[in-house]
Amino acid sequence: IASPVVFDILPLKLHPFSQSTPTGLDCVGWKRRISAPVIADGALDKTALTDNVGSEEDLYEDFRSSNHRYGHPGGGGEQLAINELISDGSVVYAEALWDHVTMDDQELGFKAGDVIEVMDATNKEWWWGRILDSEGWFPASFVRLRVNQDEPMEDYPVKVEGGKEDDSRHFGMGQTTKDQMRTNVINEIISTERDYIKHLKDICEGYIKQCRKRADMFTEEQLKTIFGNIEDIYRCQKKFVKALEKKFNKDHPHLSEVGSCFLEYQTEFQIYSEYCNNHPNACMELSRLTKVNKYVYFFEACRLLQKMIDISLDGFLLTPVQKICKYPLQLAELLKYTNPQHRDFKDVEAALNAMKNVAQLINERKRRLENIDKIAQWQSSIEDWEGEDVLVRSSELIYSGELAKISHPQAKSQQRMFFLFDHQLVCCKKDLLRRDILYYKSRINMDDMEILDVEDGKDKDFNISVKNAFKLHCRDTEEVHLFCAKKPEQKQRWLKAFENERRQVQLDQETGFSITEMQKKQAMLNASKQHHAGKPKAVTRPYYDFLMRQKHPTLPTTLPQQQVFMLAEPKRKPSNFWQNISRLTPFRK
């Protein structure tokens, strides 16, 4: 990740630095020094910027003619502020956003929610920290600095048996102290929202607006891939911050009632799902474009003209991903300092659960997108495939297994392997000699079918005796398909699977889940390459290379195992996709 997004994670103790803007930027080969005077309310003085810098064309030409490199090291005053505090003897604490699992003894492993003492923040990507007696490197993007830096560690909730937090030590905290802590959290929520709005505005006006002027460099499809629906997010967040400010009590911040704002916008926040799912595509597209110098110079010129801090575009585009994950953390901290008698207590409690649900929805959609690659790989292993790809209509394997299919008119029974996806049931035949090879035979459109449970005995439609049977009946054509399982429990699993399939389709319609054409094509292309190669394909590197750039020679060389959207929640059961398909030898090594 290019840099932890400083607008959103600085504690109040450090907040004055978060408003600072570097007064200049020295670049190799530059003819002039860029400065950005800041006016009273923190907005940039555009007039001064124009006078000092000149036109966009001049800036672009100066940058093009320089030897400046994209993604250069260094940063704004925020990094210096943290290190100055550490140098002065202050203790700076950070709270883990995600688990950091490591096998390297030079790295510091931790769980989401752990508190880390930051000992060195000189490097933008990797910080040095300590937990109890353990020290090591950890990714800066995996943590947020604690809002209440002055809160003693002994007052911080600890994990007790069962994974729950023990808040009993807070009961002895004085009311004045608790009100002050709540004030700190409220102020952080308001201030970071304002900074986030400015950040989104800078992306929309500094990058997207300029890119649209250059039709010779960017197609509309490329811009959609790079920026996703960030403009929709910007419009949503502008309304949200106005709602927050209406509820903000400037004279007595601890009396502010902000919980209702999160409840009001919980549905609108689901638009982050589309953005988060597209983010890997954005990184790969940027990686491709920035191999060409003119794009490197153009993006940097956009940043300088908008007077944004010294982070490359991929770093800025990570902010919405981080932001939606931080709401539950902020609300959890707010709830911790809200008395049960406070008018905002119930709303904050409900808002915390609501935002956790939003994050869970994003996690689920991310899992679904990861599954499309597996589905594409499965299809590429099937011989004699006919018709459209599975991904044209489906994105989830619901269930699979062997059934006897009985067909008209001779009531002939055939053993087949069936794979139930959302919207369709795919039928395959095993090879007579090599049972690990499957041949495509047919498929059934589940949107037109109703499921009929069949009692054991003679079936009047097929005039044969059946056991453990069920039918699929087409409402439009009156076509009937009869299936028999080997055991009663297998039949029940299939009937349950058909219920789950309809439920999944309905949920997708309600939440607006869909897969883009580009994602489908890319998955099938990857599967095709892997199939021809004859061995599993390695994990695609560009996205991870984009996320973790290491510039310090002594930093760890391994990539942390980041759960991008996972919060400090109990681990969800793994997908049963491969459990369903693992019976097939082509997927075994």
XYZ file of C-alpha atoms in Angstrom:
589
model
C 0.000 0.000 0.000
C 1.516 3.312 -0.963
C 0.902 4.797 2.464
C -1.492 4.522 5.382
C -4.116 7.164 4.664
C -3.095 9.805 7.143
C -6.293 11.871 6.931
C -8.267 9.060 8.455
C -6.102 7.580 11.191
C -4.416 10.395 13.090
C -5.430 10.725 16.752
C -6.571 14.017 18.196
C -3.270 14.501 19.940
C -1.646 14.593 16.503
C -4.495 16.275 14.670
C -2.898 19.734 14.310
C -0.288 18.096 12.107
C -2.953 16.506 9.925
C -3.888 19.979 8.708
C -0.303 20.849 7.773
C 0.655 21.030 4.143
C 4.283 20.862 2.969
C 5.260 24.342 1.853
C 7.234 23.049 -1.076
C 8.335 19.999 -3.020
C 11.792 19.587 -4.504
C 11.972 17.353 -7.550
C 15.054 16.431 -9.524
C 15.207 18.592 -12.629
C 12.351 20.936 -11.635
C 12.689 24.583 -12.682
C 10.486 26.088 -9.996
C 9.525 25.401 -6.390
C 5.837 24.607 -5.821
C 4.138 26.181 -2.847
C 0.585 25.978 -1.543
C -0.459 28.745 0.842
C -3.214 27.632 3.215
C -6.013 30.043 4.032
C -7.779 30.288 7.382
C -10.285 27.443 6.986
C -7.679 25.033 5.667
C -8.744 25.243 2.011
C -6.075 25.757 -0.600
C -5.482 29.164 -2.116
C -5.961 28.276 -5.783
C -4.942 31.735 -6.960
C -1.539 31.460 -5.368
C -1.152 27.977 -6.802
C -1.917 29.155 -10.322
C 0.463 32.094 -10.043
C 3.323 29.965 -8.808
C 2.864 26.922 -10.989
C 1.519 28.208 -14.251
C -0.736 26.243 -16.561
C -1.329 22.529 -16.535
C 0.558 22.259 -19.814
C 3.622 23.999 -18.339
C 3.564 21.769 -15.296
C 3.167 18.670 -17.444
C 6.054 19.674 -19.691
C 8.318 20.444 -16.715
C 7.505 17.122 -15.156
C 7.913 15.211 -18.426
C 11.327 16.740 -18.992
C 12.491 15.877 -15.453
C 13.879 12.575 -14.239
C 11.374 12.387 -11.398
C 10.134 8.900 -10.584
C 6.584 7.913 -9.867
C 5.883 6.728 -6.337
C 8.863 8.559 -4.860
C 9.628 8.118 -1.155
C 9.002 10.767 1.410
C 5.767 12.165 2.778
C 3.943 15.043 4.388
C 4.153 16.448 7.887
C 2.105 13.630 9.369
C 4.976 11.146 9.293
C 7.299 13.694 10.862
C 4.749 14.478 13.561
C 4.633 10.870 14.741
C 8.408 10.555 14.806
C 8.812 13.902 16.582
C 6.522 12.676 19.340
C 8.481 9.437 19.595
C 11.788 11.368 19.651
C 10.461 13.626 22.426
C 9.821 10.572 24.582
C 6.077 10.353 24.026
C 4.543 6.914 23.763
C 2.445 6.474 20.598
C -0.043 3.605 20.426
C -1.727 2.086 17.364
C -4.642 -0.316 17.196
C -4.566 -3.264 14.770
C -7.213 -3.162 12.030
C -6.490 -6.652 10.714
C -4.605 -9.775 11.688
C -0.941 -9.758 10.695
C 0.216 -13.361 10.305
C 3.933 -13.782 9.750
C 6.560 -16.529 9.689
C 9.429 -14.011 9.698
C 11.032 -13.426 13.095
C 11.791 -9.814 12.089
C 8.093 -9.040 11.703
C 5.619 -8.368 14.500
C 2.552 -10.602 14.409
C -0.723 -9.489 15.970
C -4.483 -9.945 15.956
C -7.107 -7.379 14.976
C -7.786 -5.197 18.012
C -4.316 -5.583 19.564
C -2.607 -2.411 20.795
C 0.915 -1.790 19.483
C 3.465 0.722 20.732
C 4.870 2.495 17.658
C 8.614 2.943 18.109
C 9.633 4.066 14.619
C 7.464 5.416 11.807
C 10.230 6.694 9.537
C 9.206 4.470 6.634
C 5.772 5.000 5.097
C 4.928 1.346 4.488
C 6.546 -0.474 7.411
C 6.741 0.681 11.027
C 8.684 -0.771 13.955
C 6.619 -1.580 17.020
C 6.361 -3.510 20.236
C 3.727 -5.680 21.933
C 4.758 -6.751 25.437
C 8.242 -8.268 24.971
C 8.026 -8.725 21.197
C 9.363 -6.187 18.683
C 9.400 -6.145 14.896
C 8.305 -4.628 11.594
C 4.615 -4.415 10.717
C 2.657 -2.856 7.798
C 1.533 0.681 8.688
C -1.662 0.165 6.690
C -2.737 -2.606 9.078
C -3.185 -0.217 12.025
C -4.840 3.029 13.069
C -3.387 5.306 15.703
C -5.481 5.347 18.865
C -7.774 8.324 19.290
C -7.085 8.682 23.008
C -3.301 8.521 23.197
C -3.436 9.708 26.800
C -5.625 6.789 27.868
C -3.493 4.560 30.149
C -2.960 0.995 28.951
C -4.394 -0.425 32.142
C -7.733 1.181 31.224
C -7.737 -0.449 27.820
C -10.061 -3.465 27.507
C -8.317 -6.811 27.458
C -9.358 -10.037 25.821
C -10.730 -12.590 28.245
C -11.681 -16.206 27.728
C -14.099 -16.584 24.839
C -12.580 -13.663 22.898
C -14.818 -11.001 24.473
C -13.501 -7.753 25.853
C -13.446 -7.118 29.584
C -14.660 -3.554 30.077
C -14.988 -3.876 33.839
C -12.053 -1.534 34.432
C -13.944 1.285 32.727
C -16.639 1.215 35.371
C -14.291 2.932 37.779
C -13.455 5.712 35.320
C -14.599 9.163 36.451
C -17.516 10.687 34.549
C -15.490 13.766 33.586
C -12.744 11.560 32.145
C -15.225 9.415 30.250
C -16.946 12.499 28.819
C -13.581 13.794 27.669
C -12.792 10.466 26.023
C -16.165 10.544 24.241
C -15.444 14.105 23.154
C -12.166 12.917 21.629
C -13.878 10.161 19.674
C -16.676 12.463 18.442
C -14.136 15.077 17.362
C -12.148 12.432 15.508
C -15.239 11.168 13.677
C -16.204 14.695 12.592
C -12.705 15.830 11.645
C -11.802 12.682 9.725
C -15.087 12.883 7.812
C -14.272 16.434 6.749
C -10.784 15.387 5.693
C -12.183 12.393 3.840
C -14.608 14.603 1.911
C -11.738 16.838 0.836
C -9.785 13.759 -0.142
C -12.641 12.456 -2.330
C -13.095 15.903 -3.858
C -9.402 16.012 -4.748
C -9.639 12.647 -6.503
C -12.768 13.619 -8.448
C -11.599 17.109 -9.419
C -7.834 16.594 -9.436
C -7.709 13.291 -11.299
C -11.030 12.263 -12.891
C -11.844 15.735 -14.242
C -8.376 16.078 -15.785
C -8.447 12.540 -17.214
C -11.751 13.203 -18.971
C -10.107 16.115 -20.779
C -7.612 13.693 -22.274
C -9.694 11.423 -24.497
C -6.470 10.652 -26.344
C -5.087 8.966 -23.210
C -8.128 7.459 -21.447
C -11.281 5.736 -22.612
C -14.421 5.968 -20.478
C -14.076 2.236 -19.773
C -10.546 2.753 -18.458
C -11.701 5.547 -16.138
C -14.488 3.307 -14.852
C -11.927 0.601 -14.115
C -9.476 2.930 -12.366
C -11.891 5.033 -10.313
C -14.872 2.698 -10.003
C -17.894 4.408 -8.471
C -15.879 6.824 -6.352
C -17.963 9.754 -7.621
C -21.087 8.073 -6.206
C -19.241 7.588 -2.920
C -18.297 11.277 -2.920
C -21.933 12.338 -3.356
C -23.037 9.953 -0.606
C -20.352 11.102 1.829
C -21.188 14.785 1.288
C -24.743 14.136 2.451
C -23.505 11.979 5.324
C -21.104 14.592 6.675
C -23.856 17.237 6.577
C -26.059 14.926 8.634
C -23.211 14.414 11.117
C -22.588 18.139 11.490
C -26.267 18.743 12.249
C -25.996 16.307 15.150
C -22.657 17.693 16.352
C -22.850 19.702 19.587
C -19.976 22.196 19.246
C -20.237 23.478 22.823
C -20.491 20.037 24.430
C -19.243 17.426 21.920
C -19.768 14.529 24.324
C -23.533 15.233 24.193
C -23.609 14.828 20.397
C -25.991 12.160 19.086
C -24.418 10.788 15.912
C -25.576 7.166 16.022
C -28.754 7.883 14.078
C -26.703 9.224 11.134
C -25.004 5.863 10.619
C -28.352 4.079 10.849
C -29.846 6.427 8.263
C -27.034 5.838 5.749
C -26.316 2.134 6.349
C -28.063 1.122 3.095
C -26.302 3.792 1.025
C -22.935 2.633 2.375
C -23.430 -0.609 0.463
C -22.147 1.206 -2.621
C -18.687 0.639 -1.131
C -19.068 -3.022 -2.062
C -18.818 -2.230 -5.776
C -15.790 -0.030 -5.169
C -13.970 -2.596 -3.001
C -14.640 -5.395 -5.482
C -13.285 -3.282 -8.338
C -10.185 -2.125 -6.453
C -7.916 -5.024 -7.577
C -8.859 -4.246 -11.203
C -8.005 -0.576 -10.628
C -4.578 -1.502 -9.286
C -3.829 -3.784 -12.210
C -4.933 -1.166 -14.741
C -2.785 1.472 -13.039
C 0.144 -0.928 -12.980
C -0.234 -1.378 -16.726
C -0.557 2.331 -17.502
C 2.312 3.488 -15.305
C 4.739 1.402 -17.316
C 4.382 4.216 -19.857
C 6.133 7.434 -18.858
C 3.513 9.844 -20.154
C 0.929 8.381 -17.742
C 3.377 8.606 -14.853
C 4.005 12.289 -15.584
C 0.336 13.007 -16.142
C -0.821 11.495 -12.839
C 1.873 13.317 -10.902
C 1.009 16.606 -12.621
C -2.634 16.096 -11.589
C -1.581 15.561 -7.980
C 0.594 18.654 -7.879
C -1.988 20.883 -9.542
C -4.593 19.786 -6.988
C -1.932 20.245 -4.274
C -2.475 16.816 -2.781
C -0.068 15.208 -0.322
C 2.884 13.160 -1.536
C 1.161 9.827 -2.207
C 0.769 8.183 -5.609
C -2.678 7.629 -7.137
C -2.967 3.982 -6.078
C -2.508 5.113 -2.475
C -5.297 7.680 -2.765
C -7.634 5.121 -4.319
C -7.157 2.798 -1.346
C -8.787 5.303 1.038
C -12.444 4.259 0.518
C -11.487 0.617 1.150
C -9.885 1.605 4.444
C -12.654 4.030 5.353
C -15.560 1.591 5.291
C -13.540 -0.805 7.473
C -12.858 1.893 10.073
C -16.465 2.852 10.810
C -17.077 -0.207 13.036
C -13.830 0.525 14.893
C -14.776 4.149 15.496
C -18.279 3.215 16.615
C -16.948 0.509 18.923
C -14.700 3.091 20.559
C -17.575 5.575 20.788
C -19.810 2.966 22.423
C -17.078 2.202 24.938
C -17.223 5.788 26.238
C -21.007 6.203 26.014
C -22.955 5.638 29.208
C -26.034 3.399 28.905
C -28.091 6.367 30.137
C -26.840 8.594 27.288
C -29.530 9.438 24.700
C -27.175 8.260 21.968
C -26.349 4.870 23.522
C -28.985 2.714 21.781
C -28.421 4.356 18.406
C -24.633 3.932 18.640
C -25.091 0.296 19.642
C -27.435 -0.289 16.685
C -25.142 1.674 14.346
C -22.173 -0.502 15.343
C -24.106 -3.654 14.427
C -25.342 -2.042 11.201
C -21.849 -1.068 10.056
C -20.535 -4.525 10.934
C -23.267 -5.919 8.690
C -22.198 -3.588 5.878
C -18.603 -4.795 6.261
C -19.828 -8.400 6.323
C -21.782 -7.821 3.108
C -18.632 -6.449 1.462
C -16.674 -9.474 2.702
C -19.297 -11.807 1.257
C -19.248 -10.081 -2.124
C -15.463 -10.213 -2.138
C -15.647 -13.967 -1.485
C -18.106 -14.362 -4.356
C -15.756 -12.574 -6.717
C -12.887 -14.802 -5.643
C -15.080 -17.811 -6.467
C -15.548 -16.831 -10.099
C -11.938 -17.764 -10.836
C -12.564 -21.222 -9.374
C -15.738 -21.621 -11.410
C -13.873 -20.636 -14.580
C -11.137 -23.175 -13.768
C -13.765 -25.858 -13.202
C -15.431 -25.177 -16.547
C -12.084 -25.303 -18.357
C -11.570 -28.849 -16.996
C -14.867 -30.126 -18.476
C -14.573 -31.847 -21.857
C -16.883 -31.053 -24.798
C -18.341 -27.918 -23.212
C -21.213 -26.418 -25.217
C -23.100 -23.149 -25.055
C -22.449 -20.067 -22.974
C -19.993 -19.969 -20.080
C -21.293 -20.666 -16.581
C -20.226 -17.158 -15.526
C -22.627 -15.558 -17.984
C -25.445 -16.269 -15.525
C -23.879 -17.704 -12.366
C -21.305 -16.787 -9.727
C -21.772 -19.363 -6.939
C -21.669 -23.140 -6.705
C -24.477 -24.082 -4.316
C -24.146 -27.880 -4.272
C -22.881 -30.830 -6.309
C -23.244 -34.599 -6.304
C -24.203 -37.736 -8.184
C -27.825 -38.497 -9.111
C -29.709 -40.894 -11.353
C -31.523 -38.959 -14.096
C -34.571 -40.637 -15.595
C -35.638 -39.510 -19.066
C -38.727 -39.950 -21.247
C -39.954 -41.839 -23.160
C -38.269 -45.135 -22.236
C -37.777 -44.065 -18.586
C -34.076 -44.776 -19.022
C -31.926 -44.204 -15.932
C -28.491 -42.578 -16.293
C -25.939 -41.824 -13.560
C -24.737 -38.245 -13.892
C -22.762 -35.660 -11.919
C -24.776 -32.493 -11.244
C -23.495 -29.056 -10.290
C -26.070 -26.620 -8.933
C -25.130 -22.968 -9.493
C -27.308 -19.941 -8.981
C -29.720 -19.870 -11.958
C -28.652 -23.181 -13.506
C -28.039 -26.900 -12.958
C -25.192 -28.352 -15.040
C -25.179 -32.054 -15.935
C -21.937 -33.938 -16.680
C -21.025 -37.560 -17.470
C -18.026 -39.413 -16.090
C -15.651 -41.102 -18.513
C -16.182 -44.893 -18.584
C -12.498 -45.691 -18.160
C -11.101 -42.604 -16.490
C -13.634 -41.622 -13.858
C -11.729 -38.413 -13.144
C -12.718 -36.951 -16.543
C -16.095 -35.236 -16.969
C -17.982 -34.552 -20.189
C -20.578 -31.820 -20.527
C -24.069 -33.175 -21.303
C -26.711 -30.510 -20.611
C -27.991 -27.802 -18.311
C -31.332 -26.774 -16.810
C -32.484 -23.189 -16.303
C -33.494 -23.051 -12.638
C -35.372 -19.756 -13.042
C -38.141 -21.642 -14.883
C -38.302 -24.630 -12.526
C -40.305 -25.628 -9.506
C -39.145 -28.405 -7.174
C -41.490 -31.324 -6.485
C -40.857 -33.838 -3.708
C -41.767 -37.361 -4.862
C -42.922 -40.070 -2.469
C -41.351 -43.521 -2.680
C -43.366 -45.876 -4.896
C -44.718 -45.870 -8.428
C -44.552 -42.532 -10.248
C -47.559 -41.921 -12.502
C -45.750 -39.586 -14.937
C -42.926 -42.038 -15.692
C -44.802 -45.249 -14.819
C -41.890 -46.663 -12.827
C -41.170 -47.304 -9.145
C -38.836 -44.723 -7.588
C -37.077 -44.176 -4.291
C -35.488 -41.016 -2.850
C -36.810 -39.085 -5.855
C -37.683 -35.489 -6.708
C -38.725 -33.665 -9.877
C -37.933 -30.413 -11.599
C -41.033 -29.117 -13.380
C -40.846 -26.344 -15.981
C -43.756 -23.946 -15.557
C -43.659 -22.735 -19.177
C -43.189 -25.939 -21.187
C -44.567 -28.483 -18.669
C -41.318 -30.408 -19.143
C -40.528 -32.712 -16.191
C -37.119 -34.017 -15.038
C -37.006 -36.936 -12.577
C -33.999 -37.534 -10.312
C -33.214 -40.244 -7.752
C -30.621 -40.099 -4.983
C -28.976 -43.179 -3.486
C -29.949 -42.354 0.093
C -32.769 -40.375 1.788
C -30.279 -37.952 3.387
C -28.780 -37.183 -0.034
C -32.227 -36.364 -1.356
C -32.826 -33.973 1.571
C -29.515 -32.240 0.940
C -30.533 -31.661 -2.673
C -33.957 -30.296 -1.694
C -32.261 -27.957 0.784
C -29.753 -26.918 -1.890
C -32.564 -25.959 -4.277
C -34.059 -23.756 -1.518
C -30.656 -22.131 -0.975
C -30.297 -21.497 -4.692
C -33.575 -19.563 -4.863
C -32.666 -17.688 -1.676
C -29.267 -16.734 -3.134
C -30.859 -15.452 -6.355
C -33.351 -13.358 -4.400
C -30.623 -11.935 -2.148
C -28.511 -10.988 -5.169
C -31.480 -9.166 -6.672
C -32.144 -7.295 -3.425
C -28.520 -6.270 -2.866
C -27.754 -5.598 -6.538
C -24.846 -8.053 -6.688
C -23.474 -8.595 -10.179
C -20.235 -9.419 -11.964
C -18.893 -7.105 -14.627
C -18.242 -8.362 -18.142
C -14.562 -7.536 -17.710
C -14.328 -9.686 -14.559
C -16.000 -12.608 -16.336
C -13.717 -12.339 -19.360
C -10.606 -12.049 -17.202
C -11.557 -15.115 -15.149
C -12.132 -17.208 -18.273
C -8.904 -15.952 -19.843
C -6.907 -16.880 -16.719
C -8.543 -20.314 -16.623
C -7.779 -20.898 -20.286
C -4.107 -20.048 -19.805
C -3.885 -22.269 -16.746
C -5.593 -25.158 -18.539
C -3.145 -25.015 -21.440
C -0.204 -24.744 -19.052
C -1.344 -27.991 -17.415
C -0.595 -26.870 -13.859
C -2.048 -24.467 -11.278
C -1.313 -20.861 -11.984
C 0.547 -18.802 -9.396
C -1.304 -16.019 -7.643
C -1.444 -12.940 -9.854
C 1.293 -10.608 -8.658
C 0.426 -7.073 -9.864
C -2.258 -6.445 -7.234
C -0.033 -7.500 -4.344
C 2.959 -5.650 -5.746
C 0.767 -2.574 -5.922
C -0.388 -2.995 -2.330
C 3.005 -3.574 -0.713
C 5.926 -1.556 -2.065
C 9.095 -1.917 -0.044
C 11.784 0.726 -0.442
C 13.899 0.300 2.708
C 16.733 -2.230 2.253
C 16.392 -3.667 5.776
C 12.646 -4.154 5.666
C 11.104 -7.641 5.500
C 10.869 -9.111 2.035
C 7.792 -11.273 2.587
C 4.289 -10.027 1.980
C 1.946 -9.878 4.983
C -1.183 -11.985 4.730
C -3.681 -9.143 4.651
C -7.390 -9.739 5.070
C -8.350 -6.531 3.302
C -11.904 -6.255 4.516
C -11.903 -8.477 7.606
C -12.486 -6.686 10.891
C -11.941 -7.869 14.464
C -14.716 -10.409 14.121
C -14.832 -14.196 14.600
C -13.580 -15.935 11.512
C -16.368 -16.951 9.123
C -16.543 -20.561 8.022
C -14.512 -21.104 4.834
C -16.309 -21.480 1.547
C -17.469 -25.026 0.834
C -16.771 -24.575 -2.870
C -13.767 -26.895 -2.977
C -15.346 -29.297 -0.501
C -18.144 -29.752 -3.022
C -15.851 -30.254 -5.973
C -12.890 -31.976 -4.265
C -14.280 -35.374 -5.251
C -13.084 -34.694 -8.776
C -9.500 -35.770 -9.418
C -8.732 -32.895 -11.882
C -8.648 -30.558 -8.902
C -6.194 -32.693 -6.962
C -2.480 -32.401 -7.218
